[in-house]
Tab-separated table of C-alpha atoms and ligand atoms in Angstrom:
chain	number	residue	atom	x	y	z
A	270	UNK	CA	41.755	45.400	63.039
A	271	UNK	CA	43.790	47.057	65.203
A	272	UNK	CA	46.294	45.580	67.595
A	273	UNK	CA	48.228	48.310	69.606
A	274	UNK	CA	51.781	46.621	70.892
A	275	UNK	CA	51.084	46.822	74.415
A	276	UNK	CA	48.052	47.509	76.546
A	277	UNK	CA	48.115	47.925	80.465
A	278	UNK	CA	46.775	45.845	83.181
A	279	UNK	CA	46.074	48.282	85.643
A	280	UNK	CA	42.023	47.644	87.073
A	281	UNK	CA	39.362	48.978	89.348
A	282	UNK	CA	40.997	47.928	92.501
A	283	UNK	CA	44.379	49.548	91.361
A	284	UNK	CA	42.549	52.775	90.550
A	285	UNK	CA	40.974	52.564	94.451
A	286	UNK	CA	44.299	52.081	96.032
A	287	UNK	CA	45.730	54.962	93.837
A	288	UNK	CA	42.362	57.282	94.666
A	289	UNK	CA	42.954	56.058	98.980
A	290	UNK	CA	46.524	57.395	98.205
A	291	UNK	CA	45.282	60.573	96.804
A	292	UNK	CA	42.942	61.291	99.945
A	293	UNK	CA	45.826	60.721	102.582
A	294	UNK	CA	48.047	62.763	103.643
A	295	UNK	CA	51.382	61.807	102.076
A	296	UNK	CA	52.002	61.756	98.347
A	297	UNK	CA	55.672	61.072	98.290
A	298	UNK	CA	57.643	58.379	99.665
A	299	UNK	CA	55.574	57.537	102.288
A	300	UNK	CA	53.614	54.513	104.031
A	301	UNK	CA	52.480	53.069	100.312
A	302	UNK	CA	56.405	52.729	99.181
A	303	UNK	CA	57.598	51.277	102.321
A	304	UNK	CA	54.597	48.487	102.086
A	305	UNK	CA	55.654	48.008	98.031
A	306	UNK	CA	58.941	47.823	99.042
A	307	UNK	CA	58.283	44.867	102.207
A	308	UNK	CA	55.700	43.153	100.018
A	309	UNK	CA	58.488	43.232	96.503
A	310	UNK	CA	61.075	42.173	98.730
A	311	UNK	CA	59.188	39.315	99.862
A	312	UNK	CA	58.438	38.496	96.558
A	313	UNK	CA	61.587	38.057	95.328
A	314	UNK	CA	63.105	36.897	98.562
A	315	UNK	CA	65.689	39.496	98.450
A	316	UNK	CA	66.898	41.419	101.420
A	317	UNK	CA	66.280	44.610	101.409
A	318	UNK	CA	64.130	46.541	98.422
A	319	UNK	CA	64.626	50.649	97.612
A	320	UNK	CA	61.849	52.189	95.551
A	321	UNK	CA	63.030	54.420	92.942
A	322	UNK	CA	61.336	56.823	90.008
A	323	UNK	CA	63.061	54.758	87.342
A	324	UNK	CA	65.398	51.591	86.614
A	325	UNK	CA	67.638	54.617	85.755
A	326	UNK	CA	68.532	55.980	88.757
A	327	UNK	CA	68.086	52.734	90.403
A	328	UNK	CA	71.214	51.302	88.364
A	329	UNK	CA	72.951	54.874	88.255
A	330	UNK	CA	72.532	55.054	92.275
A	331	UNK	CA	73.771	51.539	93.088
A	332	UNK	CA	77.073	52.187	91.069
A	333	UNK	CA	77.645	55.482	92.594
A	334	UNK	CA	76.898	54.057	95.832
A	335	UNK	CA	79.882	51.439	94.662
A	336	UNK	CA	82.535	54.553	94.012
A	337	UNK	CA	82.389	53.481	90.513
A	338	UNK	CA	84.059	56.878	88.562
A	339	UNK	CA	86.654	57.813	85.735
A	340	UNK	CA	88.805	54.990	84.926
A	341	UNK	CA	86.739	52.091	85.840
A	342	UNK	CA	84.784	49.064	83.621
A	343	UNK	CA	81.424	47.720	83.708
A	344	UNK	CA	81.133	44.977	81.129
A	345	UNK	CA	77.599	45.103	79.617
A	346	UNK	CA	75.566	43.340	76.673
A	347	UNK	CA	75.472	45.073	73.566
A	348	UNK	CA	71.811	43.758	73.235
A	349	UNK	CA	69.932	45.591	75.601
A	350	UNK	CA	68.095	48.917	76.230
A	351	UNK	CA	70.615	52.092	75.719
A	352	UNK	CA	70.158	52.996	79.642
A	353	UNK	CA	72.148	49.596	80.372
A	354	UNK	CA	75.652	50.992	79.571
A	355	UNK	CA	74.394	54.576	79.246
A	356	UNK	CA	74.234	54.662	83.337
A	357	UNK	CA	78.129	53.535	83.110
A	358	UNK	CA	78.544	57.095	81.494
A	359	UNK	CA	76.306	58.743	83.803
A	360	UNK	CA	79.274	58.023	86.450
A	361	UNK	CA	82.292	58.649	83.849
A	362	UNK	CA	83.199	55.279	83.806
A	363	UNK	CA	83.521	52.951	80.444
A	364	UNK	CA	80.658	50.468	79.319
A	365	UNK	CA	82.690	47.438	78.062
A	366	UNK	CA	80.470	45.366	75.688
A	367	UNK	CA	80.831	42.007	75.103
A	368	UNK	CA	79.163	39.208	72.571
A	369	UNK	CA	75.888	37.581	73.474
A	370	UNK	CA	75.542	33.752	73.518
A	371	UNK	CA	73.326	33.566	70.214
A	372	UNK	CA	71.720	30.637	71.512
A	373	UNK	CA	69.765	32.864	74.085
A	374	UNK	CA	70.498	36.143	73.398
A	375	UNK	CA	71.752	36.723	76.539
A	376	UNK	CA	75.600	37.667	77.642
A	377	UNK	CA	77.911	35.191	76.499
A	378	UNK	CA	80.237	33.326	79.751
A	379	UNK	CA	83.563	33.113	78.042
A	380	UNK	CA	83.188	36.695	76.339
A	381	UNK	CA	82.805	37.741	79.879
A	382	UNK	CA	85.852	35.953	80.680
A	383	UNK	CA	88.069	37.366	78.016
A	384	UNK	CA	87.253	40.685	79.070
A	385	UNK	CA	87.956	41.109	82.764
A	386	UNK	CA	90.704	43.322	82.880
A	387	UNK	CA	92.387	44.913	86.611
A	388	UNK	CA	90.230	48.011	86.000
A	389	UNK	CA	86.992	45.774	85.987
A	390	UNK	CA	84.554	46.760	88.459
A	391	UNK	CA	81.014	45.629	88.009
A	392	UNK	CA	79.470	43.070	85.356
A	393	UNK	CA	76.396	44.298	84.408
A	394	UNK	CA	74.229	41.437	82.555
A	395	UNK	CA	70.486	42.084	81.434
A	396	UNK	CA	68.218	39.350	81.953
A	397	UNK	CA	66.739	39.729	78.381
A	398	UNK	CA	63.076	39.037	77.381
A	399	UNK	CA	62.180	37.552	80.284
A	400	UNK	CA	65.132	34.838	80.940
A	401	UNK	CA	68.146	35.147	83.398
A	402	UNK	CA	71.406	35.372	82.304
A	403	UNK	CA	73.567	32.541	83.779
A	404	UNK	CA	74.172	34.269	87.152
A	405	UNK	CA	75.573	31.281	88.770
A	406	UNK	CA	78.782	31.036	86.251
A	407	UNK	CA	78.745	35.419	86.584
A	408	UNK	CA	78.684	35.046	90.107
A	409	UNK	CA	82.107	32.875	89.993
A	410	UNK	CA	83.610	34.718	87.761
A	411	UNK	CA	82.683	37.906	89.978
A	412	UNK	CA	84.067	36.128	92.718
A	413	UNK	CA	87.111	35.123	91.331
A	414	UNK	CA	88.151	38.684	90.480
A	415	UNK	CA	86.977	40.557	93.561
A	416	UNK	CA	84.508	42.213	90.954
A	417	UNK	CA	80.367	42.846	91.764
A	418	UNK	CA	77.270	41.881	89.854
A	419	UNK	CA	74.820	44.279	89.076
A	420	UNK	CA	71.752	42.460	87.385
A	421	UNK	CA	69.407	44.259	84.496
A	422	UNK	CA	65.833	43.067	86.070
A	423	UNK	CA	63.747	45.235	83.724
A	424	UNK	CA	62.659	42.235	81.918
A	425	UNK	CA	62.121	40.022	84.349
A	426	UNK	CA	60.231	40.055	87.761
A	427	UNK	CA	58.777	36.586	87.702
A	428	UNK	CA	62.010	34.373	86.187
A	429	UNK	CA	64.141	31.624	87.943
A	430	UNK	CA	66.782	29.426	86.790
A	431	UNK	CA	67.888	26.772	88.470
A	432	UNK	CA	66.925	27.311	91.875
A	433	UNK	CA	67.542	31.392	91.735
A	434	UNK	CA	65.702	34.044	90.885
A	435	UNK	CA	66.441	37.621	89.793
A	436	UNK	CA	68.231	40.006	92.655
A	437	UNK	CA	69.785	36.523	94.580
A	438	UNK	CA	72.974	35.866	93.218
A	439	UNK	CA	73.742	39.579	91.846
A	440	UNK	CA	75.457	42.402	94.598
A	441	UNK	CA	71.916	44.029	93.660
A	442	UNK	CA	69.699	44.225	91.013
A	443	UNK	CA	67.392	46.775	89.651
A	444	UNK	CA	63.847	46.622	88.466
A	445	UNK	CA	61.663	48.957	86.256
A	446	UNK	CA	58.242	49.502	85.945
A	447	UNK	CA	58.214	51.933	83.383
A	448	UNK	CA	55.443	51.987	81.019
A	449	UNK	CA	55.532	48.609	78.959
A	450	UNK	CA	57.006	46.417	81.718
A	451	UNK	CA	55.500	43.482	83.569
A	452	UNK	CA	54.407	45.631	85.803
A	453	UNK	CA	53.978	49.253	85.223
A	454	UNK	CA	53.480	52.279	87.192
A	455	UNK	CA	54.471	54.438	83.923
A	456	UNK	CA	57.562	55.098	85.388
A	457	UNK	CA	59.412	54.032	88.671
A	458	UNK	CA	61.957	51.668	89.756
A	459	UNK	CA	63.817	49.610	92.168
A	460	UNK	CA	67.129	47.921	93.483
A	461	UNK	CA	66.532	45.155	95.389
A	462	UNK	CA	69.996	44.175	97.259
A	463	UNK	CA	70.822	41.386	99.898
A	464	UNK	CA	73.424	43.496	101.297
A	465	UNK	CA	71.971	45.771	103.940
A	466	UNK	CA	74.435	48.477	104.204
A	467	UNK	CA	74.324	49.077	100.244
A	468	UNK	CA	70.175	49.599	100.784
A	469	UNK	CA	70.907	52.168	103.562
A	470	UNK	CA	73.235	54.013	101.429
A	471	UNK	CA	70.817	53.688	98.678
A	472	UNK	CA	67.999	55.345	100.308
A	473	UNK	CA	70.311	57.884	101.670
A	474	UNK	CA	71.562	58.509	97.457
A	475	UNK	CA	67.961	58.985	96.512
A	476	UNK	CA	66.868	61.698	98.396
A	477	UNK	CA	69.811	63.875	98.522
A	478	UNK	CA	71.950	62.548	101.148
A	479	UNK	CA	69.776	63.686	103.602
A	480	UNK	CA	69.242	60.969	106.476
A	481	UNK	CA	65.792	61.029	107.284
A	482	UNK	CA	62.638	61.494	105.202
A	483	UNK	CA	59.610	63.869	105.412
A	484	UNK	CA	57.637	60.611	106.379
A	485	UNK	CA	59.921	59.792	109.140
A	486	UNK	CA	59.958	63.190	110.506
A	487	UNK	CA	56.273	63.073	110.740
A	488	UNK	CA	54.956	61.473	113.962
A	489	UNK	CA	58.419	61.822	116.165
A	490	UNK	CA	59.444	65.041	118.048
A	491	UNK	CA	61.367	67.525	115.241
A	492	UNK	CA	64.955	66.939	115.268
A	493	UNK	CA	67.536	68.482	113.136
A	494	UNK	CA	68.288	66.631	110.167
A	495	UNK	CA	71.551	66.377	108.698
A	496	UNK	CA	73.062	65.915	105.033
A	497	UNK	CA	75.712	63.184	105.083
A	498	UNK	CA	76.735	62.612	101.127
A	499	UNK	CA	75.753	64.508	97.828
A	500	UNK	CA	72.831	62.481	96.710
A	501	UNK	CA	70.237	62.590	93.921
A	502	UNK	CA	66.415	63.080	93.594
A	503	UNK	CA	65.182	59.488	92.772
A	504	UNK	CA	62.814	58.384	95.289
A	505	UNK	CA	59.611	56.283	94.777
A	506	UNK	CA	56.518	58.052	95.268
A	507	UNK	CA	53.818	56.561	97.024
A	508	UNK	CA	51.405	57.319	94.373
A	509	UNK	CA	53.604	55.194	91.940
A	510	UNK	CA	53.134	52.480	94.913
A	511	UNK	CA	49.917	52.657	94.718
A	512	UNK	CA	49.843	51.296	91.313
A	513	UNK	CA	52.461	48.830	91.914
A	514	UNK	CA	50.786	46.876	95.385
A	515	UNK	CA	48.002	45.098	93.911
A	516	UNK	CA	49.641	44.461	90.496
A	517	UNK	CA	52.210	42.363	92.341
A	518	UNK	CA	49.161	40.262	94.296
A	519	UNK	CA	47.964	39.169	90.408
A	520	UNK	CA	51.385	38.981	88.886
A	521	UNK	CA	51.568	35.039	88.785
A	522	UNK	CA	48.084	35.656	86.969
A	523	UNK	CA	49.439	38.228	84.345
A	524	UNK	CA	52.310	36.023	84.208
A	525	UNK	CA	50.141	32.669	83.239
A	526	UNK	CA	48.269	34.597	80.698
A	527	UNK	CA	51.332	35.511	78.770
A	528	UNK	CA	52.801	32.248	78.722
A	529	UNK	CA	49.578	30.598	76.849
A	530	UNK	CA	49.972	33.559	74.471
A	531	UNK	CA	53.576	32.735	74.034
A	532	UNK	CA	52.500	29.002	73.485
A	533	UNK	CA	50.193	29.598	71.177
A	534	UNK	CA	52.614	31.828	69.048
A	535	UNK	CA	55.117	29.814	68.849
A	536	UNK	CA	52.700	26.520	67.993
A	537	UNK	CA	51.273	29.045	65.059
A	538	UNK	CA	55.346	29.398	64.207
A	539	UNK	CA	56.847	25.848	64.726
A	540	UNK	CA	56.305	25.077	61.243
A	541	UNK	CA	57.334	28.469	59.523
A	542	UNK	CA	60.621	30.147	58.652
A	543	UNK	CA	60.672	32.310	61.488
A	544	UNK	CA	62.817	31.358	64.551
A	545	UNK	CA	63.052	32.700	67.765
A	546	UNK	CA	65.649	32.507	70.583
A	547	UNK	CA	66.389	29.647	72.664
A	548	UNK	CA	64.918	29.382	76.839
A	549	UNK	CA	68.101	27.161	78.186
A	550	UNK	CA	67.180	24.341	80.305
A	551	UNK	CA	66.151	24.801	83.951
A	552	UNK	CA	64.902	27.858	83.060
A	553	UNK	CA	61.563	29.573	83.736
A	554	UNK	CA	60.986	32.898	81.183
A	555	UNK	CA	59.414	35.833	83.047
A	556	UNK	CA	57.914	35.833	79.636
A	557	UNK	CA	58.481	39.627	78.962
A	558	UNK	CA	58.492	39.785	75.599
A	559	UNK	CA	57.500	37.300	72.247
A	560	UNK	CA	60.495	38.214	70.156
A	561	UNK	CA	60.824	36.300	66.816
A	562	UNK	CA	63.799	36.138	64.167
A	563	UNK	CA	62.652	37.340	60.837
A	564	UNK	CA	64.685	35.489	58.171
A	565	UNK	CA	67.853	37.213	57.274
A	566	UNK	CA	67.266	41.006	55.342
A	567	UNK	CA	63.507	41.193	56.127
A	568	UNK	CA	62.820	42.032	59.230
A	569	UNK	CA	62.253	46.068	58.368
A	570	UNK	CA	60.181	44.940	55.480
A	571	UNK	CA	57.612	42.955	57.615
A	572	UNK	CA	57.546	45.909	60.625
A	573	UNK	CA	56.327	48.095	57.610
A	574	UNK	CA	53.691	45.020	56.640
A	575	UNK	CA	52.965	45.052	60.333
A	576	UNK	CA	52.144	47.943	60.528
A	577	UNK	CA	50.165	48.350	57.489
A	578	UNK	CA	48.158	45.637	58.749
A	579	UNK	CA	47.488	47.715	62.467
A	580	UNK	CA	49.850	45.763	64.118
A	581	UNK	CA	52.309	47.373	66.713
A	582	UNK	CA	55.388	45.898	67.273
A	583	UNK	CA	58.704	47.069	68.301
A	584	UNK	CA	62.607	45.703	67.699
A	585	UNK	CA	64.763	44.920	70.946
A	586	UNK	CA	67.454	45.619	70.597
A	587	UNK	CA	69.196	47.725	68.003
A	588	UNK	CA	72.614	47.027	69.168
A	589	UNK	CA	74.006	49.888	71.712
A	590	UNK	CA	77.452	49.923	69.840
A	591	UNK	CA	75.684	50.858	66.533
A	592	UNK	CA	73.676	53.689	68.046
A	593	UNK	CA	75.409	57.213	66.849
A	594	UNK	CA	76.775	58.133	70.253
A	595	UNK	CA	78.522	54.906	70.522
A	596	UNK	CA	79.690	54.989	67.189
A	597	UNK	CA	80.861	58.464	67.072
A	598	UNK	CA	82.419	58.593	70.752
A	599	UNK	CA	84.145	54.907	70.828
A	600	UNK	CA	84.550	54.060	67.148
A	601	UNK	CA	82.515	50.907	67.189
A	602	UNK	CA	81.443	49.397	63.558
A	603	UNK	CA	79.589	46.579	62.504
A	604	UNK	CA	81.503	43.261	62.763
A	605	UNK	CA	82.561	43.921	66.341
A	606	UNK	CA	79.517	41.731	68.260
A	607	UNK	CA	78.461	39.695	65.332
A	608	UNK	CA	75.868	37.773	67.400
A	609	UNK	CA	74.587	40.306	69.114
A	610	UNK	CA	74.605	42.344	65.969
A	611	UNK	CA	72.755	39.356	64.043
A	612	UNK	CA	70.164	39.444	66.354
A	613	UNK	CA	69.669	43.472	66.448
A	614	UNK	CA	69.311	42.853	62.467
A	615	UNK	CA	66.855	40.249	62.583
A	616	UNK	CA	64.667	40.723	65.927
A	617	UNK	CA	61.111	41.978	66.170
A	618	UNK	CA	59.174	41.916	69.172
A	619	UNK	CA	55.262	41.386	68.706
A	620	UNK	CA	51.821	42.030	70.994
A	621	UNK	CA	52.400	40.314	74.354
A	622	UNK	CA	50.210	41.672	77.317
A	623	UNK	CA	47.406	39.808	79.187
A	624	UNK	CA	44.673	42.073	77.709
A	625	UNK	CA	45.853	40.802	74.236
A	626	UNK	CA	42.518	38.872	73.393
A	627	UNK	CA	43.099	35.266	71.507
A	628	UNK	CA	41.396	36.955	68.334
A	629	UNK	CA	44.116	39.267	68.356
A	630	UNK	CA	46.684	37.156	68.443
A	631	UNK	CA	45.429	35.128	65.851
A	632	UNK	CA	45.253	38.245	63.684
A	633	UNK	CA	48.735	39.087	64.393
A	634	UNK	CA	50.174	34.999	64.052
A	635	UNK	CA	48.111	34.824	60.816
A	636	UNK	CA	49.706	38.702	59.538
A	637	UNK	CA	53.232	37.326	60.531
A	638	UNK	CA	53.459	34.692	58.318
A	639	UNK	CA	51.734	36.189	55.451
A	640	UNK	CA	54.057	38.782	55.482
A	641	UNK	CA	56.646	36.642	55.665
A	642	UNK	CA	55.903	34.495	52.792
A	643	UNK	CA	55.862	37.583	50.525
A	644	UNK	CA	59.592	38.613	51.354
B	79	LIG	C1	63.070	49.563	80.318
B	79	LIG	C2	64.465	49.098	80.422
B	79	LIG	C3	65.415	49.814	81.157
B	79	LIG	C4	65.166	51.202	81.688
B	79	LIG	O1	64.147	51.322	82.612
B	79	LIG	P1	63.627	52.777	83.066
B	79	LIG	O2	62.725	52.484	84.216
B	79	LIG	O3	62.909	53.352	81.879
B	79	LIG	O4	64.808	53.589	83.454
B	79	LIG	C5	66.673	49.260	81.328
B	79	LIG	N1	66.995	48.071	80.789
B	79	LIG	C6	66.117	47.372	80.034
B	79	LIG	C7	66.541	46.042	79.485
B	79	LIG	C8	64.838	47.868	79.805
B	79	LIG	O5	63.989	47.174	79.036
């Protein structure tokens, strides 16, 4: 058998609104982006959403749109994908990482704490796997230093905690929908912000600094338009909207269908030597990923196993500060995030898409813990 590590969801009606696009007039940011935008806003019950062509320049433009430059610290999670603090370099300033709570995986409160210093600017936190950071103790500490919150929403569209969700208590918060994600337009992205003025400047950032678009030139008498800042080229195109609009009607659906996967691999699990992270209480997982905990000094051994077997799976995260670059450029070793780096070590994310059929799963529940039992 062959089980590939993810599959897409996209469907007939998806392929129709993407084939409508194609026949009208407008291929880039256009009618289509502006309804994704309305309909994700509403979604999330955020303010104000800005389609972008990646989480990338969705996180790069919200910190330039902040001023943040040489000299300044973000404080990010070791344990999340390189683009988290790699952004911070895009604008010359320094990624500060800090410890995960090993618990959850996610970035740890106190570490937080310990590392505010006066050149702070932004805490960055990724809401990994699928379950929010703990924005409501961020958000104090944010507050209490005059610093913002910029949250890491690529893993999670449909999680809550308490009674927030992702994009409500952060300054803004950016989405992808790159090709594995919940939703997917194979790549594309968004900030979703409650702060009005920061969405203006954002849609100003991703198109150059020019003030109006070819859209909104289109049915009003020609006016001269004007460039007001130096921006980038990172808009949303409306065939990447396309994809995106009816995806988001079904994504409570695509959501449910990943949770009874989830359930069932962690009932096949419950009895095994493999452990997986914790979901804190009050907490709803967006589900994103089934990661599991491979005991200690066997995790490559049972990709390879995996693999030989057809599986697909992937690991999430190698730690950032052990990649080259980081190592090279900032001097990092191992020892400096030990929980963070215990997870990178031990972590292996398996098949977890709605198209996943309960055969497969079985397949890949019954190759996990043979392979296990041989190490
Ligand atoms: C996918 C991902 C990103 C990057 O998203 P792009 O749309 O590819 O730029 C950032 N952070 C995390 C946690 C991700 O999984």
């Amino acid at each position: 058998m062959k089980v590939e590590f993810y599959k897409h969801s996209i469907d007939e009606g998806d392929i129709r609104e993407v084939n409508d696009t194609l026949r009208g007039l407008f291929l880039t940011t256009g009618q289509k982006t502006r309804q994704f935008e309305a309909e994700f806003a509403e979604y999330l019950g955020a303010e104000r959403v800005v389609g972008t062509n990646s989480w990338s320049s969705a996180a790069f433009l919200v910190l330039k749109a902040w001023g943040i430059g040489p000299g300044d610290e973000v404080i990010v999670s070791p344990l999340s994908f390189v683009a988290n603090a790699n952004v911070v370099l895009h604008c010359e300033a320094t990624p500060v990482f800090v410890d995960v709570d090993g618990f959850t995986g996610n970035i740890g409160i106190n570490e937080i704490e310990s590392a505010i210093t006066p050149r702070t600017k932004v805490i960055f936190p990724v809401h990994l796997y699928g379950q929010m950071a703990d924005m409501k103790s961020i958000r104090k500490l944010a507050d209490q230093h005059g610093i913002k919150v910029l949250e890491d929403c690529a893993h999670t569209i449909e999680g809550r905690r308490e009674d927030y969700g992702p994009g409500l208590l952060g300054d803004a918060a950016c989405f992808s929908f790159s090709a594995t994600k919940n939703i997917t337009c194979g790549e594309g992205g968004a900030v979703a912000t409650q702060d009005g003025a920061l969405a203006r400047k954002i849609l100003s950032l991703r198109h150059h600094g020019i003030n109006r678009s070819a859209s909104d030139r289109h049915n009003t008498r020609p006016v001269p338009l004007d460039m007001e800042c130096v921006g980038y080229k990172a808009n949303m195109s409306d065939i990447q909207a396309a994809l995106l609009v009816n995806q988001l009607k079904r994504i409570e659906l695509l959501y449910s269908r990943r949770v009874a996967l989830c359930e069932y691999y962690e009932s096949r699990f419950r009895e095994s030597s493999i452990q997986t992270l914790k979901i804190a209480k009050n907490s709803k997982s967006a589900r994103h990923l089934f990661t599991i905990l491979a005991p200690v000094g066997t995790r490559d051994e049972l990709v390879n196993r995996l693999f030989d077997a057809g599986i697909g799976t992937s690991v999430h995260f190698k730690a950032i500060h052990l990649m080259k670059y980081y190592r090279d450029t900032f001097g990092f070793r191992e020892g400096a995030f030990p929980k963070a780096e215990e997870i990178s070590a031990r972590t292996l994310s398996l098949p977890l898409y709605p198209r996943l059929t309960n055969q497969e799963a079985e397949y890949v529940a019954n190759q996990v813990l043979k392979g296990i039992e041989r190490s």
